[in-house]
PDB file of N, CA and C in Angstrom:
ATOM      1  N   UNK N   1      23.150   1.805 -20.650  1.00 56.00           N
ATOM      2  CA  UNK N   1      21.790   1.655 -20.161  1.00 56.00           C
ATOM      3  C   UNK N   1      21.451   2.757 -19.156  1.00 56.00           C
ATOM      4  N   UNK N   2      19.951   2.644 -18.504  1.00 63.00           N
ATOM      5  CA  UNK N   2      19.679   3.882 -17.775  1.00 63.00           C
ATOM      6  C   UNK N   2      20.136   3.411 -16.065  1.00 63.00           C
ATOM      7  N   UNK N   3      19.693   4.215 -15.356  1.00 67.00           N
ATOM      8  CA  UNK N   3      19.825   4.122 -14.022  1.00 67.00           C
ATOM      9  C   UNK N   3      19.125   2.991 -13.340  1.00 67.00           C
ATOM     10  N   UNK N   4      19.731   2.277 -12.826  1.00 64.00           N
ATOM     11  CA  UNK N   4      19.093   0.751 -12.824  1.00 64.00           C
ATOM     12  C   UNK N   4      18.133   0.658 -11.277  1.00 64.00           C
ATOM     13  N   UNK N   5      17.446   0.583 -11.230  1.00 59.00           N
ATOM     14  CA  UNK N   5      16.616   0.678 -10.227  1.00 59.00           C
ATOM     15  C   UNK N   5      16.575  -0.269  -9.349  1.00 59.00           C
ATOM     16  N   UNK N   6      16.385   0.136  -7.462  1.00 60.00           N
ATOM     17  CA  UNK N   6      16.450  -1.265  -6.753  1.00 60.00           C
ATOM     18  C   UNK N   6      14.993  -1.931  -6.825  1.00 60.00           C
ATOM     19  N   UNK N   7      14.967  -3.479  -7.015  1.00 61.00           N
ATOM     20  CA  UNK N   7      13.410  -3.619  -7.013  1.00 61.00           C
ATOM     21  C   UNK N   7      12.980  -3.938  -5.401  1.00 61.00           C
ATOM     22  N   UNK N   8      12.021  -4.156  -4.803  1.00 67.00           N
ATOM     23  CA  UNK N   8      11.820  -3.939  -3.579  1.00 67.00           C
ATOM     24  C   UNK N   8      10.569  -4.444  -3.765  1.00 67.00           C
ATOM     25  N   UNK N   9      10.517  -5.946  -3.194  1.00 74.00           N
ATOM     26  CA  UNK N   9       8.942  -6.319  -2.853  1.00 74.00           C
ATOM     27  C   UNK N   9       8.744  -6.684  -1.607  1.00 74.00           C
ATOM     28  N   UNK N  10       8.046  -6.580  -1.141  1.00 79.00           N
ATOM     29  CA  UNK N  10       7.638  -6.502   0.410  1.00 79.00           C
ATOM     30  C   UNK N  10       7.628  -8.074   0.903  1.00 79.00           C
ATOM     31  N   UNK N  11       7.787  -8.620   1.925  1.00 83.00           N
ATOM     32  CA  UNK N  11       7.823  -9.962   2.474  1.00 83.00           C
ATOM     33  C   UNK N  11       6.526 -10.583   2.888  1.00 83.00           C
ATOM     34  N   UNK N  12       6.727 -12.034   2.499  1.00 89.00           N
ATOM     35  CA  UNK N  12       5.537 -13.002   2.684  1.00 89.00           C
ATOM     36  C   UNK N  12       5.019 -12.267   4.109  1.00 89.00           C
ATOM     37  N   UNK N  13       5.067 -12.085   5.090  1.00 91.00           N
ATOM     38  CA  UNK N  13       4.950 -11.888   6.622  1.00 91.00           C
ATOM     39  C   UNK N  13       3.885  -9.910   6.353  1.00 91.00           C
ATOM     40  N   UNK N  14       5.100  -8.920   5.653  1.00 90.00           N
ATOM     41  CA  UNK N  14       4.081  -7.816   5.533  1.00 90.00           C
ATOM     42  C   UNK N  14       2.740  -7.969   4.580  1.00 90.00           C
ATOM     43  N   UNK N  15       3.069  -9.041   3.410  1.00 91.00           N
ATOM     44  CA  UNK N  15       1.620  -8.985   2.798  1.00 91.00           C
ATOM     45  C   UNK N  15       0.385  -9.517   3.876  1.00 91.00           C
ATOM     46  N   UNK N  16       1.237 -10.317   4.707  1.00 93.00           N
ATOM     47  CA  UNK N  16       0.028 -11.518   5.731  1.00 93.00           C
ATOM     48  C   UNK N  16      -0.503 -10.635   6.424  1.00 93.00           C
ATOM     49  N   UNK N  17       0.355  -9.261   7.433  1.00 93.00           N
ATOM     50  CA  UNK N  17       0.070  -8.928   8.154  1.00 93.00           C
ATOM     51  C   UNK N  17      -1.107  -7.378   7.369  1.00 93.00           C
ATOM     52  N   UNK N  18      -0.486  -7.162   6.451  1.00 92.00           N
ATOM     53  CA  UNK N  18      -1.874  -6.175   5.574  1.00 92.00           C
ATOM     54  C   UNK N  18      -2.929  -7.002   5.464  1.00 92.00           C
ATOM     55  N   UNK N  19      -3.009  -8.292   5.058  1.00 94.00           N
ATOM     56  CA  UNK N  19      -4.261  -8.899   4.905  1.00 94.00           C
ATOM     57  C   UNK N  19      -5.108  -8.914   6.220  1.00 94.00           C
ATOM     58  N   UNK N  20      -4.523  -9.345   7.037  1.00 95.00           N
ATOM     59  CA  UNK N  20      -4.841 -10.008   8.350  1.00 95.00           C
ATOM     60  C   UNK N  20      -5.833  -8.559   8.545  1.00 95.00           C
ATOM     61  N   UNK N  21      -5.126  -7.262   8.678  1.00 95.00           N
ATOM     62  CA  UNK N  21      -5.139  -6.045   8.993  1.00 95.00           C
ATOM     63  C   UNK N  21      -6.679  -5.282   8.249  1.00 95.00           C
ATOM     64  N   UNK N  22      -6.623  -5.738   7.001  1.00 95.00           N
ATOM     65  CA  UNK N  22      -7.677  -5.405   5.953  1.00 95.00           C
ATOM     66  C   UNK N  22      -8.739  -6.465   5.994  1.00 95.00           C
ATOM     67  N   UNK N  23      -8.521  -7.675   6.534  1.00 95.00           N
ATOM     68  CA  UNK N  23      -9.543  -8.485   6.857  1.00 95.00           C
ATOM     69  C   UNK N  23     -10.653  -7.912   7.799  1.00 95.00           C
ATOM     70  N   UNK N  24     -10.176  -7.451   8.741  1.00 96.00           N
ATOM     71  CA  UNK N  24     -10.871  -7.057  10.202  1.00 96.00           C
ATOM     72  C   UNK N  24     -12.097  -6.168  10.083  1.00 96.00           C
ATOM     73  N   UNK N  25     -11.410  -5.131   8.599  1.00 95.00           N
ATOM     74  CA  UNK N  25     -12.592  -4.071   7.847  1.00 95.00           C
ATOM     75  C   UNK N  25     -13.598  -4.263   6.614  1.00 95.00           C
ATOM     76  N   UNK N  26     -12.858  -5.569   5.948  1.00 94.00           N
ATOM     77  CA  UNK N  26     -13.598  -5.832   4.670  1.00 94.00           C
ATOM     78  C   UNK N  26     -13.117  -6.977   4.643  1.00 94.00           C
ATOM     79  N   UNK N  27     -13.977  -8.480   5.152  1.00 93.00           N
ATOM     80  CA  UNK N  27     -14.081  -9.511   5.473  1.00 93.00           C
ATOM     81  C   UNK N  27     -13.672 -10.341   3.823  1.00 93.00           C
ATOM     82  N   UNK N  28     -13.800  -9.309   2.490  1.00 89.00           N
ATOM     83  CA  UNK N  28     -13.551 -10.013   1.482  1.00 89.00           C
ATOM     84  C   UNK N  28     -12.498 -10.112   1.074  1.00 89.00           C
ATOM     85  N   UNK N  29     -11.420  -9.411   1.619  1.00 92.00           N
ATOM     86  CA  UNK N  29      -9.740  -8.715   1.487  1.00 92.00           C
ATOM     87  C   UNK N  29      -9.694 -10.348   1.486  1.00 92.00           C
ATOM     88  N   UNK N  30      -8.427 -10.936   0.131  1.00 92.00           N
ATOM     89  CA  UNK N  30      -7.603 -12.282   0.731  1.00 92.00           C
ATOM     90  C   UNK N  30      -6.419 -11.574   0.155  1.00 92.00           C
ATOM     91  N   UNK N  31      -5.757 -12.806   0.390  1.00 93.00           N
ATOM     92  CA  UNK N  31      -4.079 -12.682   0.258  1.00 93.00           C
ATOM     93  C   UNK N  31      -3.696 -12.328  -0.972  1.00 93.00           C
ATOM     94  N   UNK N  32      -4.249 -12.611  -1.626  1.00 91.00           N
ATOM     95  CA  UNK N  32      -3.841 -12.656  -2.831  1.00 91.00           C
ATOM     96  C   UNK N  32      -4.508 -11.572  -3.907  1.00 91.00           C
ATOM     97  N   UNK N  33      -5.243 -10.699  -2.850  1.00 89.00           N
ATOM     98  CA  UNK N  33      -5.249  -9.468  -3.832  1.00 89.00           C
ATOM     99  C   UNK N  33      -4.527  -8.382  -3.038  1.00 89.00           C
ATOM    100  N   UNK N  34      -3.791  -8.764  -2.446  1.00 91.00           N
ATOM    101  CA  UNK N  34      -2.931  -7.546  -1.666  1.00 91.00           C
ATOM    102  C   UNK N  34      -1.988  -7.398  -2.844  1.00 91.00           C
ATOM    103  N   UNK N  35      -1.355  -8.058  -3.793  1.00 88.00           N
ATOM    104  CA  UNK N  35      -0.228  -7.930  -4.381  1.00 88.00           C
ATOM    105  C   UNK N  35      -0.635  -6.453  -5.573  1.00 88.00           C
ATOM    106  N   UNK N  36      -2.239  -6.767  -6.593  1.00 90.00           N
ATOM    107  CA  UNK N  36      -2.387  -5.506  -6.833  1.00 90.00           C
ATOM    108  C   UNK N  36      -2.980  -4.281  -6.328  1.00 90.00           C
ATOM    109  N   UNK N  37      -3.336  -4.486  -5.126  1.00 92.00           N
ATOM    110  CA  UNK N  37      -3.693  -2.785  -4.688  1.00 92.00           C
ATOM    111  C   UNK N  37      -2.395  -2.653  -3.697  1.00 92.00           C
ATOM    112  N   UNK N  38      -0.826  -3.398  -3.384  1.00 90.00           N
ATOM    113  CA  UNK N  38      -0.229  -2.723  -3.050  1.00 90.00           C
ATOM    114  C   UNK N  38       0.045  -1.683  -4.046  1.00 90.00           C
ATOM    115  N   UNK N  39       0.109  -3.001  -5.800  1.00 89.00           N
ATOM    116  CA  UNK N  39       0.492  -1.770  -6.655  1.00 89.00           C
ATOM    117  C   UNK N  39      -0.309  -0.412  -7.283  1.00 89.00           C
ATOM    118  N   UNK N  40      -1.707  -0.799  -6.838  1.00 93.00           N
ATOM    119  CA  UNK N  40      -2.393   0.752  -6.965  1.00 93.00           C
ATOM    120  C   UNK N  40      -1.729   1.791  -5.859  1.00 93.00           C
ATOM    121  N   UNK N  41      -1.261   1.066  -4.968  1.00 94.00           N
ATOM    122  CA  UNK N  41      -1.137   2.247  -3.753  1.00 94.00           C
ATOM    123  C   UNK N  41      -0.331   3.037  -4.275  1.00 94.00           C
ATOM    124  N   UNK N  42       1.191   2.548  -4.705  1.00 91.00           N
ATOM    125  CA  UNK N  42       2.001   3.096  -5.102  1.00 91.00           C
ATOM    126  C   UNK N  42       1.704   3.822  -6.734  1.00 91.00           C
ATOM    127  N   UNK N  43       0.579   3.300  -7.740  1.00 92.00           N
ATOM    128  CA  UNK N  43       0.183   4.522  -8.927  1.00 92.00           C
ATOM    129  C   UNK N  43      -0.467   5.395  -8.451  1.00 92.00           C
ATOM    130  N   UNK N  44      -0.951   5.624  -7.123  1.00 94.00           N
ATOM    131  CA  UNK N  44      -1.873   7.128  -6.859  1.00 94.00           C
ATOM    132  C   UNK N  44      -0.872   7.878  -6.181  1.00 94.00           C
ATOM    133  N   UNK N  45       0.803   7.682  -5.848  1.00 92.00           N
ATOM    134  CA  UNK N  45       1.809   8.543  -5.113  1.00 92.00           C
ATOM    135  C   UNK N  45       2.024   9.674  -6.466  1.00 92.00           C
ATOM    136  N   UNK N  46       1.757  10.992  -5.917  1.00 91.00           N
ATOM    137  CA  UNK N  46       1.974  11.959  -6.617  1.00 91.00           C
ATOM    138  C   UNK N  46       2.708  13.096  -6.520  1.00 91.00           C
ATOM    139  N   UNK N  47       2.817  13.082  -4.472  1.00 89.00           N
ATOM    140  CA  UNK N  47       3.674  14.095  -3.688  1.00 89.00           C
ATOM    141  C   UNK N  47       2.286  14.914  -2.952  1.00 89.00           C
ATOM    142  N   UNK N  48       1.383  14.807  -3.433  1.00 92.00           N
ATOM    143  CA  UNK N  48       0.062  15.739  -3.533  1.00 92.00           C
ATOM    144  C   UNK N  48      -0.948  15.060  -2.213  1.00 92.00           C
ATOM    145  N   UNK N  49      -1.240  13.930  -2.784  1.00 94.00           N
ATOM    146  CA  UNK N  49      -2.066  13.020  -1.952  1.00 94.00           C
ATOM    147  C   UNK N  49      -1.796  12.396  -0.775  1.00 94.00           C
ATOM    148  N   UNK N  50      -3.103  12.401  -0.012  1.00 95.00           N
ATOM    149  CA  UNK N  50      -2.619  12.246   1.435  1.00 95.00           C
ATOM    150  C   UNK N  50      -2.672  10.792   1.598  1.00 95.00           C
ATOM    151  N   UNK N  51      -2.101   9.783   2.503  1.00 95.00           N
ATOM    152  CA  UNK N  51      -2.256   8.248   2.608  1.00 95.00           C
ATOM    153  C   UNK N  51      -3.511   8.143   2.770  1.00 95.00           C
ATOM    154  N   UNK N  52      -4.667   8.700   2.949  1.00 96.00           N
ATOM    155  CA  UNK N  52      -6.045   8.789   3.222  1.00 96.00           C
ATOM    156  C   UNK N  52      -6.344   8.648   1.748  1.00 96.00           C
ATOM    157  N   UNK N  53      -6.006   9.697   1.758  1.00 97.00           N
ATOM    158  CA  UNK N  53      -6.685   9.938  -0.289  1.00 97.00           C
ATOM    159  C   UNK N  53      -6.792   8.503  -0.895  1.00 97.00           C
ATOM    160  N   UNK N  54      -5.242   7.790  -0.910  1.00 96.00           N
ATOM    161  CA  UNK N  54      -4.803   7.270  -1.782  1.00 96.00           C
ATOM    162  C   UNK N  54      -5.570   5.514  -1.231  1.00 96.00           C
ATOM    163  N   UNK N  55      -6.187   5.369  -0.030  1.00 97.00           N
ATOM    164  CA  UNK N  55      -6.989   4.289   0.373  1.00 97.00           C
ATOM    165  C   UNK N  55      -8.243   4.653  -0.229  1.00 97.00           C
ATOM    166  N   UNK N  56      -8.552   5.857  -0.256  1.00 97.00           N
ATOM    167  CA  UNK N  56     -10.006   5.760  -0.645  1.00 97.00           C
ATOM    168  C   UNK N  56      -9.998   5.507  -1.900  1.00 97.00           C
ATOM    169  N   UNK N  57      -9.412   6.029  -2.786  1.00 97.00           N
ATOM    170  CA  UNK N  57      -9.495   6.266  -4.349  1.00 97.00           C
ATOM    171  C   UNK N  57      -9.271   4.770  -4.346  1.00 97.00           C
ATOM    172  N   UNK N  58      -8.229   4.072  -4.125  1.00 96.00           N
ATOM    173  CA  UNK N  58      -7.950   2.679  -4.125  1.00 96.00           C
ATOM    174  C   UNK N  58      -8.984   1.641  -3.796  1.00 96.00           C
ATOM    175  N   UNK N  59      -9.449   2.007  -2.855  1.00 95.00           N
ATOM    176  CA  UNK N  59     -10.709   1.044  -2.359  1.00 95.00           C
ATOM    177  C   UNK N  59     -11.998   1.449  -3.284  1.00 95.00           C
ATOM    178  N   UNK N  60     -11.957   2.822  -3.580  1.00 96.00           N
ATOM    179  CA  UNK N  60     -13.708   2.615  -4.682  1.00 96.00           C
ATOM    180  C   UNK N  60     -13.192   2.562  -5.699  1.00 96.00           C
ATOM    181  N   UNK N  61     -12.011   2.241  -6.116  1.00 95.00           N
ATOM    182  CA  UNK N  61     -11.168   1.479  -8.078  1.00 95.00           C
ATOM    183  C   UNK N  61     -11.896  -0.275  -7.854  1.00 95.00           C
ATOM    184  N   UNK N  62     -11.615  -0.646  -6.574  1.00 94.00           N
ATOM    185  CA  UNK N  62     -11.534  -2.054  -6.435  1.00 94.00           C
ATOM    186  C   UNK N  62     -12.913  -2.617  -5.307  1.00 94.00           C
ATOM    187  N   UNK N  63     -13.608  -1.513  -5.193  1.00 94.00           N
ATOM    188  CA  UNK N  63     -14.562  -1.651  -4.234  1.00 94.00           C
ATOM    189  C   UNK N  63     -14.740  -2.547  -3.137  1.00 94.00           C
ATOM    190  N   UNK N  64     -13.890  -1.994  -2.228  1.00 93.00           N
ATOM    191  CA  UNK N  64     -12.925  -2.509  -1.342  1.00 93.00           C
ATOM    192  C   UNK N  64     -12.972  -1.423  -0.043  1.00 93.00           C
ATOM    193  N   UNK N  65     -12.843  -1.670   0.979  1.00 95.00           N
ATOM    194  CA  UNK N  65     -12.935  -0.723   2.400  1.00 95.00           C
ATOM    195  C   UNK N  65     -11.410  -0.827   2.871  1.00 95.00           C
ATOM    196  N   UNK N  66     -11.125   0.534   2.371  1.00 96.00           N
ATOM    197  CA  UNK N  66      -9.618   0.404   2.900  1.00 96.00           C
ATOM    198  C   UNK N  66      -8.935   1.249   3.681  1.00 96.00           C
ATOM    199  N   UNK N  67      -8.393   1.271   4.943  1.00 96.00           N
ATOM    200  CA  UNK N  67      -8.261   2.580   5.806  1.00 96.00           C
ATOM    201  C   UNK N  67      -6.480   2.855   5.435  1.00 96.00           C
ATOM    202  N   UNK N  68      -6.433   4.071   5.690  1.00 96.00           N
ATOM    203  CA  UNK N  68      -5.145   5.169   5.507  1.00 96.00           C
ATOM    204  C   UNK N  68      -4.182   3.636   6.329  1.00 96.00           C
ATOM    205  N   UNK N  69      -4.512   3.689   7.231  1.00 95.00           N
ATOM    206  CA  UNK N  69      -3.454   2.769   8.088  1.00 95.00           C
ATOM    207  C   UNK N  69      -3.137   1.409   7.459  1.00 95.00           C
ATOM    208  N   UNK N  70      -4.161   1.083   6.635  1.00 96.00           N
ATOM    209  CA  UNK N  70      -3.166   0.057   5.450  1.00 96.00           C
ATOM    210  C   UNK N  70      -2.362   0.091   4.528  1.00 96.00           C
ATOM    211  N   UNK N  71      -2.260   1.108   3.667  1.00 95.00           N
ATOM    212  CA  UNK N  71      -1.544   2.051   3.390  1.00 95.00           C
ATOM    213  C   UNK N  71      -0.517   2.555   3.816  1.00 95.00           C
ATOM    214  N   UNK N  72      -0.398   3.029   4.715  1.00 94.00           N
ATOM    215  CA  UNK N  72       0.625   3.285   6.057  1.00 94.00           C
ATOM    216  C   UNK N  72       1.913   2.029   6.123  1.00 94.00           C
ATOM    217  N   UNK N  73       0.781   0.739   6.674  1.00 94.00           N
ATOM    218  CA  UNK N  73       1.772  -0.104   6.319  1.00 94.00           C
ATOM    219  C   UNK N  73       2.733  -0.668   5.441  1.00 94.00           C
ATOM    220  N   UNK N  74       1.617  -0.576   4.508  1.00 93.00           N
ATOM    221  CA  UNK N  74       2.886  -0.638   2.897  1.00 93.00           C
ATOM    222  C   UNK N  74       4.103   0.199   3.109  1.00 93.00           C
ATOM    223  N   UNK N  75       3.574   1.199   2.930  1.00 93.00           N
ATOM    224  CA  UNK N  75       4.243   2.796   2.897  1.00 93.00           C
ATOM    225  C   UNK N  75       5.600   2.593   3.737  1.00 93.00           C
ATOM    226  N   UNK N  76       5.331   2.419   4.843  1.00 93.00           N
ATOM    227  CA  UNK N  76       6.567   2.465   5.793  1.00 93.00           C
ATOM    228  C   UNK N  76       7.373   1.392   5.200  1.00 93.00           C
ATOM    229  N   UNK N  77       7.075   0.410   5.068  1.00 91.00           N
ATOM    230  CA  UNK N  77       7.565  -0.521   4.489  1.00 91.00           C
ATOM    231  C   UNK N  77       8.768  -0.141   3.416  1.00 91.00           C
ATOM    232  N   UNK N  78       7.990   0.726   2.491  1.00 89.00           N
ATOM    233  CA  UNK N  78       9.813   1.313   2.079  1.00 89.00           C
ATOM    234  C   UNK N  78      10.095   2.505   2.062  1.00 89.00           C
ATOM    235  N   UNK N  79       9.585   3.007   2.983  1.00 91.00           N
ATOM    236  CA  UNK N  79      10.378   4.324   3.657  1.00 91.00           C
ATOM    237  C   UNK N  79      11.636   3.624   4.443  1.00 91.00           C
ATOM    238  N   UNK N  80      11.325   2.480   5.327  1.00 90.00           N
ATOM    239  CA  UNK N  80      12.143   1.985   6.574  1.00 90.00           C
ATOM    240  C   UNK N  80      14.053   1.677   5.454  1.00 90.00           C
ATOM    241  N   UNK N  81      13.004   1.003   3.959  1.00 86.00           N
ATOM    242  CA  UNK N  81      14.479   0.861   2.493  1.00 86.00           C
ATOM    243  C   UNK N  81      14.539   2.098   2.112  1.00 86.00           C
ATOM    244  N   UNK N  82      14.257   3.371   2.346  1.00 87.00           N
ATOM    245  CA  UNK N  82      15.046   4.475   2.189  1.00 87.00           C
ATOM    246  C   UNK N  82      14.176   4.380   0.627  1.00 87.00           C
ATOM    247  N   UNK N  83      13.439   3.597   0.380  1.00 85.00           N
ATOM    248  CA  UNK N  83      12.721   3.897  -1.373  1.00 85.00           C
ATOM    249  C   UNK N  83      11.770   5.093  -1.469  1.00 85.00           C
ATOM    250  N   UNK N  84      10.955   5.525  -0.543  1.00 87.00           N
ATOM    251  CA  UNK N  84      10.069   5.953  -0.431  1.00 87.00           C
ATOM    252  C   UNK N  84      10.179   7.048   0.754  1.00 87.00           C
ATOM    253  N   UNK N  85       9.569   8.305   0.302  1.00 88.00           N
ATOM    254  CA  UNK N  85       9.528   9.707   1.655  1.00 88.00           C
ATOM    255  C   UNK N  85       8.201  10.019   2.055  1.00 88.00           C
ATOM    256  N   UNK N  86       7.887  10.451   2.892  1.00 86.00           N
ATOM    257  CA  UNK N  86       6.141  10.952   3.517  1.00 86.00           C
ATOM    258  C   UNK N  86       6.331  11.513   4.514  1.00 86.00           C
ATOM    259  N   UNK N  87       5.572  12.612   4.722  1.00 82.00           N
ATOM    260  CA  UNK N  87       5.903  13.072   6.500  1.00 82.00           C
ATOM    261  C   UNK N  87       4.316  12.819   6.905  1.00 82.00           C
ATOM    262  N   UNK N  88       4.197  13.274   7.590  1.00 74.00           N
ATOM    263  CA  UNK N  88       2.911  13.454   8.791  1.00 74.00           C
ATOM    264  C   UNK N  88       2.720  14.630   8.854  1.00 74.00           C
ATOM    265  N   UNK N  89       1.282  14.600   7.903  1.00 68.00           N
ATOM    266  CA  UNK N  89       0.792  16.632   8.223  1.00 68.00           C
ATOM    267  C   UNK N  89       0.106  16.749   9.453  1.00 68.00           C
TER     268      UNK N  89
END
């Protein structure tokens, strides 16, 4: 078989605290759509795009107000599991 991949889903507590976070800007954010625009976040990673980019494009797919810093949070989230790299331009 191929190279078996770690799976890595983020905890009841980081989805709460993205919601909580995305609530404050777009009062329509619930819990339960954090699960697919975490996974848009991660189909717009290209190496190219900035965590900015990848909220906006994300938020007018789902017409949704979404700032870099939610994003961010995901993001770190598995940088901290070594899954994921980004620096700060």
């Amino acid at each position: 078989p191929g190279k078996e991949l770690p799976v890595a889903r983020p905890d009841f507590f980081l989805r709460w605290k993205m919601c909580n976070k995305m609530k404050e800007v777009d009062p329509d954010v619930n819990f339960y759509s954090i699960r697919p625009l975490s996974h848009e976040f991660m189909n717009f990673v290209d190496g190219n795009r900035t965590i900015e980019e990848i909220a906006n494009a994300v938020g007018y797919e789902y017409d949704m107000k979404i700032k870099g810093e939610h994003v961010l949070i995901y993001f770190t989230y598995f940088k901290d599991k070594g899954l994921l790299t980004f620096s700060h331009k």
